Coordinates of N, CA and C in Angstrom, one line a residue:
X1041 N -17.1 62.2 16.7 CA -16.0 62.3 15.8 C -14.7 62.3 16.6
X1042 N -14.2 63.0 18.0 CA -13.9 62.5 18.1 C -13.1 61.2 19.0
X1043 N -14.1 60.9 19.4 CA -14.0 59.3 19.3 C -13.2 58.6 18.2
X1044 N -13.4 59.1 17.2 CA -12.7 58.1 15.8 C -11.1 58.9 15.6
X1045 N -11.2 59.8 16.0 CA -9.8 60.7 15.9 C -9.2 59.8 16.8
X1046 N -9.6 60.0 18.0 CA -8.9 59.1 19.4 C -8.1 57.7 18.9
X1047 N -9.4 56.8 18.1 CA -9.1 55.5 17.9 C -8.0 55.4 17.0
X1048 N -8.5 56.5 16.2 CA -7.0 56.3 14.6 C -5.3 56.8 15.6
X1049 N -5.6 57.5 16.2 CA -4.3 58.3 16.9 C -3.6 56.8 18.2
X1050 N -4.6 56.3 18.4 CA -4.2 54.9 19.6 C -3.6 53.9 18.4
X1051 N -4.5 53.8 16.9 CA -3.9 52.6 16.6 C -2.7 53.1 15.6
X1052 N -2.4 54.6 15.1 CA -0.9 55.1 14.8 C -0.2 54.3 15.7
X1053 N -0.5 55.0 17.5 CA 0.8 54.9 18.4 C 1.1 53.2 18.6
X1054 N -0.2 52.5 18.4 CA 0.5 51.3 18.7 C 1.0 50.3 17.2
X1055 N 0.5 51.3 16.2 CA 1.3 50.6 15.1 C 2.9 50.8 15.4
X1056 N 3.2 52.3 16.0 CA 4.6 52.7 15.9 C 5.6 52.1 16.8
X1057 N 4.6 51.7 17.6 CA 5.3 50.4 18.7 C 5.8 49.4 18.1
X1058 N 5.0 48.6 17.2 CA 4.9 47.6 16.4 C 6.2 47.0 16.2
X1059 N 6.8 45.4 16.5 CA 7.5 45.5 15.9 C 7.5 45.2 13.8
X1060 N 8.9 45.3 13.6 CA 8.9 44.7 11.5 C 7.9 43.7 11.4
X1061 N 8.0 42.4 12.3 CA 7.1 41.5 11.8 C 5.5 41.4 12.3
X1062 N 5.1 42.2 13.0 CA 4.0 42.3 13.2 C 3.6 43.3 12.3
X1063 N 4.1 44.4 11.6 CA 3.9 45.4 10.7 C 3.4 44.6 9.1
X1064 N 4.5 43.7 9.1 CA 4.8 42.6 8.0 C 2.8 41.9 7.9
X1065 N 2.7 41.7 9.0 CA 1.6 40.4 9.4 C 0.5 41.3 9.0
X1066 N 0.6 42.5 9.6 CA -0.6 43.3 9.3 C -1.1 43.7 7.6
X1067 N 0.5 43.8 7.2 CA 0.4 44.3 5.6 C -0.4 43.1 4.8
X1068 N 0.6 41.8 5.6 CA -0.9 40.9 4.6 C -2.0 40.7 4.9
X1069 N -2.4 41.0 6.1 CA -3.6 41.0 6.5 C -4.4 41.8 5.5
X1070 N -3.8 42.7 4.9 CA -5.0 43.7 4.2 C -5.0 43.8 3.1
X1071 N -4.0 42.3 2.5 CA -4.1 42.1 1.3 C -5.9 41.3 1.1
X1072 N -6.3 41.4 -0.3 CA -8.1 40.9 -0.7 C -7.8 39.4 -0.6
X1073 N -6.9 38.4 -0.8 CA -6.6 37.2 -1.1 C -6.2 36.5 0.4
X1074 N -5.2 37.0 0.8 CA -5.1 36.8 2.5 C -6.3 36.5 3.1
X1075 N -7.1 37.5 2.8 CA -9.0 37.8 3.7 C -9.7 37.4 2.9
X1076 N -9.8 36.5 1.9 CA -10.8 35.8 1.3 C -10.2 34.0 1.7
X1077 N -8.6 33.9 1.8 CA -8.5 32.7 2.6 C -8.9 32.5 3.7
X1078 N -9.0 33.6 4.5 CA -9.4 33.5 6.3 C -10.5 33.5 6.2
X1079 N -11.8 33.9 5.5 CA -13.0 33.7 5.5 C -13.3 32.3 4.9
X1080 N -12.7 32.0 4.0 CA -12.9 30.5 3.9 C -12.6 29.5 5.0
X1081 N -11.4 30.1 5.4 CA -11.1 29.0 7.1 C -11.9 29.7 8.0
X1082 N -12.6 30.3 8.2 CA -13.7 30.8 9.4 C -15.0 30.2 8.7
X1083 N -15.0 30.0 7.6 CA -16.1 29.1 7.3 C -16.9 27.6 7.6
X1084 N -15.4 27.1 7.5 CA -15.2 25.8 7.5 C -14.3 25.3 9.3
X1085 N -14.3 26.3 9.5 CA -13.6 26.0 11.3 C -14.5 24.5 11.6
X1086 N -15.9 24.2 11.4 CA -16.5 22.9 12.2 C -16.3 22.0 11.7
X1087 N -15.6 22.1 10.2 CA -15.4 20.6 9.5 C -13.7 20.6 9.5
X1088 N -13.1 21.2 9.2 CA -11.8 21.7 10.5 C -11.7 21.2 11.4
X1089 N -12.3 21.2 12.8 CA -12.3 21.1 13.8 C -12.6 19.6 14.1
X1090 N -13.8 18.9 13.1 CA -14.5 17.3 12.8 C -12.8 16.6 12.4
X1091 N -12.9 17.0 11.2 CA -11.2 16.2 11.2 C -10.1 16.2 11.9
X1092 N -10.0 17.4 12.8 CA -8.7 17.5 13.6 C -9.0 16.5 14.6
X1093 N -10.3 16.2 15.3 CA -10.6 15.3 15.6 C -10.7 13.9 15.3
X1094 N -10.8 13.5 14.4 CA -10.6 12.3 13.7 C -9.3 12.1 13.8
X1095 N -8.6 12.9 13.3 CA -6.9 12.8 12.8 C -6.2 12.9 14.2
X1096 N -7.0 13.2 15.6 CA -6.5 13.0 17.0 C -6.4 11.8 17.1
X1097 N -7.7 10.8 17.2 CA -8.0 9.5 17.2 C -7.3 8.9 16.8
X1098 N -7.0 9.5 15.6 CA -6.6 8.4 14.7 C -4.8 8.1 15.2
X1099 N -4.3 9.3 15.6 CA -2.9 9.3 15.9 C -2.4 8.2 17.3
X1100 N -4.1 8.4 18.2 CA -3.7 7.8 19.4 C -3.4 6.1 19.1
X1101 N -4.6 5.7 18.6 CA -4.8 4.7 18.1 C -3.4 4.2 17.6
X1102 N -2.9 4.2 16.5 CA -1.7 4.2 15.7 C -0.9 4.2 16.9
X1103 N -0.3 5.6 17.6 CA 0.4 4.9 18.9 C 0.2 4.7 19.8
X1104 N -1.0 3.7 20.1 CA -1.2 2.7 21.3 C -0.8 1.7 20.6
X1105 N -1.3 1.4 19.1 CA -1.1 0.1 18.2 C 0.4 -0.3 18.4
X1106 N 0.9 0.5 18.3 CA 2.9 0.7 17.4 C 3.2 0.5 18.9
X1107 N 2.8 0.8 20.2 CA 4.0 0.6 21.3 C 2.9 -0.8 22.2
X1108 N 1.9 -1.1 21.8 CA 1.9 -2.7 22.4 C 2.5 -4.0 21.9
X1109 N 3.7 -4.0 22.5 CA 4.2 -5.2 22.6 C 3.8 -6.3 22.5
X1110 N 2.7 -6.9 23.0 CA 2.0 -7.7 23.1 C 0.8 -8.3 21.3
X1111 N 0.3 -7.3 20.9 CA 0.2 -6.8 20.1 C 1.2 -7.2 18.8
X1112 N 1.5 -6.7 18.6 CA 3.0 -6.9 17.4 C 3.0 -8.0 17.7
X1113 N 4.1 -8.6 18.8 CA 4.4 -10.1 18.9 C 3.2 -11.0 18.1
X1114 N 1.9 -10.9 18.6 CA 1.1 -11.8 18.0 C 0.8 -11.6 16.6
X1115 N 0.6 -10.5 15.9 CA 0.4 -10.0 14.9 C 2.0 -10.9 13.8
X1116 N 3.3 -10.3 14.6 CA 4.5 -11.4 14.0 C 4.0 -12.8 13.8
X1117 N 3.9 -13.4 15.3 CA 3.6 -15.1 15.3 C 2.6 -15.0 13.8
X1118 N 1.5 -14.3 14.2 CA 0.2 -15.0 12.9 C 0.9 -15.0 11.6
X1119 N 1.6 -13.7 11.2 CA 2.3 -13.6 9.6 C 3.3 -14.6 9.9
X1120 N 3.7 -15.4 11.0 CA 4.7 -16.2 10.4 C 4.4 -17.7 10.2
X1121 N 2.8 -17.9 10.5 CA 2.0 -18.8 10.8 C 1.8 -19.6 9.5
X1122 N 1.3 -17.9 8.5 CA 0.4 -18.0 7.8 C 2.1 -18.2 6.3
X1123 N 3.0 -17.3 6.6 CA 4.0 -17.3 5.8 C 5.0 -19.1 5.8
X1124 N 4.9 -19.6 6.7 CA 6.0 -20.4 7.3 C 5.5 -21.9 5.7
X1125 N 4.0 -22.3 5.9 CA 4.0 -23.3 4.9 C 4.2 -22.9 3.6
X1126 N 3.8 -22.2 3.1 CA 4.1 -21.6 1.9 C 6.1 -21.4 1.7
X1127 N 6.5 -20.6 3.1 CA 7.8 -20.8 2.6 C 8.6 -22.0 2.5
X1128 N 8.2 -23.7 3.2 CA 8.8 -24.3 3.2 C 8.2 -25.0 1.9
X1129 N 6.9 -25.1 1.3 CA 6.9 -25.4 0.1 C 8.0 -25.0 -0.8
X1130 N 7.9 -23.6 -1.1 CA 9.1 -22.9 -1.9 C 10.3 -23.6 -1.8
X1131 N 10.7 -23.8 -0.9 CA 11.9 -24.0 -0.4 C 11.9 -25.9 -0.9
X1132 N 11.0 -26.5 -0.6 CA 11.0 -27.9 -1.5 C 11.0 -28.1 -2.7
X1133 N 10.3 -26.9 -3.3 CA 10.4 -27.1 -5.0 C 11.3 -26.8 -5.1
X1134 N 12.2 -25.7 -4.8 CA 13.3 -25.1 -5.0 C 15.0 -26.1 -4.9
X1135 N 14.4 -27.2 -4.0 CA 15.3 -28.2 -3.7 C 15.1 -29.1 -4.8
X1136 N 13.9 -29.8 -5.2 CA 13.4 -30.7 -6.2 C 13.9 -30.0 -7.5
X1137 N 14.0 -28.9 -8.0 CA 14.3 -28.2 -9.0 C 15.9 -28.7 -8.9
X1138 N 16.7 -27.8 -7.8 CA 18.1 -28.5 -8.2 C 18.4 -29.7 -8.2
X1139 N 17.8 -30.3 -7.6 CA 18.5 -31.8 -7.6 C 17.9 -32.5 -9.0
X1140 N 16.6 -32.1 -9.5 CA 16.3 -32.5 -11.1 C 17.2 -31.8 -11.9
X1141 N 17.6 -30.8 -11.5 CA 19.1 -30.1 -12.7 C 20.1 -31.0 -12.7
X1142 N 20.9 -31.6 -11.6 CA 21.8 -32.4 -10.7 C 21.7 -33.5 -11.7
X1143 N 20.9 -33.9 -11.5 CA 20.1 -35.3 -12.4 C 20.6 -35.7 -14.1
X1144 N 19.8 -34.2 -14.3 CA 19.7 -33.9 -15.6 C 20.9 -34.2 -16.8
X1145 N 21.9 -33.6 -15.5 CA 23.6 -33.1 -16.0 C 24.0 -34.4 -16.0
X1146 N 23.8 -35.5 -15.2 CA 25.0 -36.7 -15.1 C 24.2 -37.1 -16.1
X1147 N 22.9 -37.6 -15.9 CA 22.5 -38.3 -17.2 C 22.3 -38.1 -18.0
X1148 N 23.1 -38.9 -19.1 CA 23.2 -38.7 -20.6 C 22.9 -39.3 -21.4
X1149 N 22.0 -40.4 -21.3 CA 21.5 -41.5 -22.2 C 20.3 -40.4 -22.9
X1150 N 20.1 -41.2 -24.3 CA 18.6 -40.3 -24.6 C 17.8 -40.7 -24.5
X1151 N 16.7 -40.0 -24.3 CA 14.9 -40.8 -23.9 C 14.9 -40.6 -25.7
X1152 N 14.4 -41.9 -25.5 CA 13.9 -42.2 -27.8 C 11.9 -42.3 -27.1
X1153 N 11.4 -42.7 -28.3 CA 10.4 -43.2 -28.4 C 9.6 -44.0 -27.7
X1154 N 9.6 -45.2 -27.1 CA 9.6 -46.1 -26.1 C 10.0 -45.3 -24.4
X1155 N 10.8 -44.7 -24.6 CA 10.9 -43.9 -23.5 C 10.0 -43.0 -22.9
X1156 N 9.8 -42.2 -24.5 CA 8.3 -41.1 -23.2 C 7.3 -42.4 -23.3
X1157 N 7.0 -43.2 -24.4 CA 5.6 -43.9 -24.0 C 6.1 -44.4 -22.8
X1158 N 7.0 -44.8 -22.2 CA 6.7 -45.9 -20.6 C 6.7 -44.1 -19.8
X1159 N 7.4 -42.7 -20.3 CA 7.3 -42.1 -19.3 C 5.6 -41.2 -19.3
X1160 N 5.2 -41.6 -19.9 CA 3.4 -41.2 -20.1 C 2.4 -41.9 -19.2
X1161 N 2.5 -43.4 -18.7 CA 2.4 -44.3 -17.8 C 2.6 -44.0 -16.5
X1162 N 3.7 -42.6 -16.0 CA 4.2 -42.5 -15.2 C 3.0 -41.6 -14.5
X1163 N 2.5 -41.9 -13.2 CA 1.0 -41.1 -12.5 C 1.7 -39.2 -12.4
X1164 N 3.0 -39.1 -12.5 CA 3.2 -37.8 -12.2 C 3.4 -37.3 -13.3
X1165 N 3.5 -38.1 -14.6 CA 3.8 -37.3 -15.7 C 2.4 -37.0 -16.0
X1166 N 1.3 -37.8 -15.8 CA -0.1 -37.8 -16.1 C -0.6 -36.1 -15.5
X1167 N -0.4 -36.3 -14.2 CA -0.8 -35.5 -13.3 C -0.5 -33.8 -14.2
X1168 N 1.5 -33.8 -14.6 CA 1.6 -32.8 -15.2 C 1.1 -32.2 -16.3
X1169 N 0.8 -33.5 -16.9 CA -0.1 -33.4 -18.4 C -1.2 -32.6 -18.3
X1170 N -2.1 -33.0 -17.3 CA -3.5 -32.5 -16.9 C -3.3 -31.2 -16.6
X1171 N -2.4 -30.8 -15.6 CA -2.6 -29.2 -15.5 C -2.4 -28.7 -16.7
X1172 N -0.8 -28.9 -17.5 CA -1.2 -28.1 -18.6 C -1.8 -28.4 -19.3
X1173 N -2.9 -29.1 -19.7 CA -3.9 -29.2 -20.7 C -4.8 -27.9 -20.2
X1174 N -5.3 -28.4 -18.8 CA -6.1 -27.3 -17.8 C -5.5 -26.0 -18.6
X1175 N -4.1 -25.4 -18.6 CA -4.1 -24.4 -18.0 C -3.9 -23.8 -19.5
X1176 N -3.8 -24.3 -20.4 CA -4.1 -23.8 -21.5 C -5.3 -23.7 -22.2
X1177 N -6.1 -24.6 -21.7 CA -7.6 -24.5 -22.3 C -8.0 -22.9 -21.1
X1178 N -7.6 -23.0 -19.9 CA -8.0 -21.5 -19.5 C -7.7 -20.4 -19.8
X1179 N -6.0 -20.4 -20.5 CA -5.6 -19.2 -21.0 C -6.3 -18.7 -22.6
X1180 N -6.8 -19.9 -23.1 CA -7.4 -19.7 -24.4 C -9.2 -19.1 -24.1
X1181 N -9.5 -19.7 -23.2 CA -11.1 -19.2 -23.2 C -11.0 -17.6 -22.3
X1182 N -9.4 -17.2 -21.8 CA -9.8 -15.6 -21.3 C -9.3 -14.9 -22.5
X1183 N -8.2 -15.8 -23.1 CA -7.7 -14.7 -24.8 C -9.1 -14.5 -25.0
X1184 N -10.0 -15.4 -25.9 CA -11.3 -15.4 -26.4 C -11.7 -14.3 -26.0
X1185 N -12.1 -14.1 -24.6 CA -13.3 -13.2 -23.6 C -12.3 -11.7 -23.8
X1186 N -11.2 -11.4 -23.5 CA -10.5 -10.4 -24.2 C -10.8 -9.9 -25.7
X1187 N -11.1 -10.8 -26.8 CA -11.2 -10.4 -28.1 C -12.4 -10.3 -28.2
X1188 N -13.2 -10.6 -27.2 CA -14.9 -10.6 -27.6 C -15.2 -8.8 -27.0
X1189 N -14.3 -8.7 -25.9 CA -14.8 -6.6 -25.3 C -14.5 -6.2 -26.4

């Protein structure tokens, strides 16, 4: 007995030592909800511990990735590889479009009758013809498949 006198009388004096925030720290300590979170994280400390490790890796990784120079540059070159035809197509339609506006404006005669039939003959009006035929018979058979769920 006492023994436990002793222990309660050691942990008064070093409560009174104590400073506010360590008094503070103790008071939630001995809240039920405080100590039912800390038993949940002493539970789980190895799957804790599994991911802090993953999320180590994973940081190094990330910056070895981010500061090789060598690295990026090639990664640039390829997206600009793979970007470059595609942009100068754009950039051709985009020219063919104005200059068919260009066109459009000066010329002022009207296409009659005889006009589209010679311009139906033309292999690019054909060509345009066919996709949109294509592309409407595709949009009609996914309406369909839409009205069929």
């Amino acid at each position: 007995m006492s023994q436990t006198t002793q222990q309660a009388a050691a942990e008064v004096a070093s409560t009174a030592t104590m400073t506010p925030q360590q008094t503070d720290v103790l008071d939630q300590l001995m809240k039920p909800e405080i100590q039912q979170s800390l038993t949940v994280l002493v539970e789980n400390l190895p799957k804790l511990a599994e991911m802090t490790t993953v999320l180590t890796k994973t940081y190094d990784l990330v910056q070895t990735v981010a500061n090789d120079r060598v690295l990026i540059d090639d990664l640039k070159g390829g997206m600009e590889e793979f970007v470059k035809p595609i942009q100068d197509k754009a950039k051709g339609i985009a020219q063919a479009a104005i200059e068919a506006n260009d066109r459009s404006q000066v010329e002022t005669t009207t296409v009659g009758l005889f006009g589209l039939l010679k311009m139906l003959k033309d292999p690019q009006v054909q060509k345009t013809l066919r996709f949109a035929q294509a592309f409407l018979e595709i949009s009609a058979e996914r309406q369909q498949q839409q009205q069929q769920k």
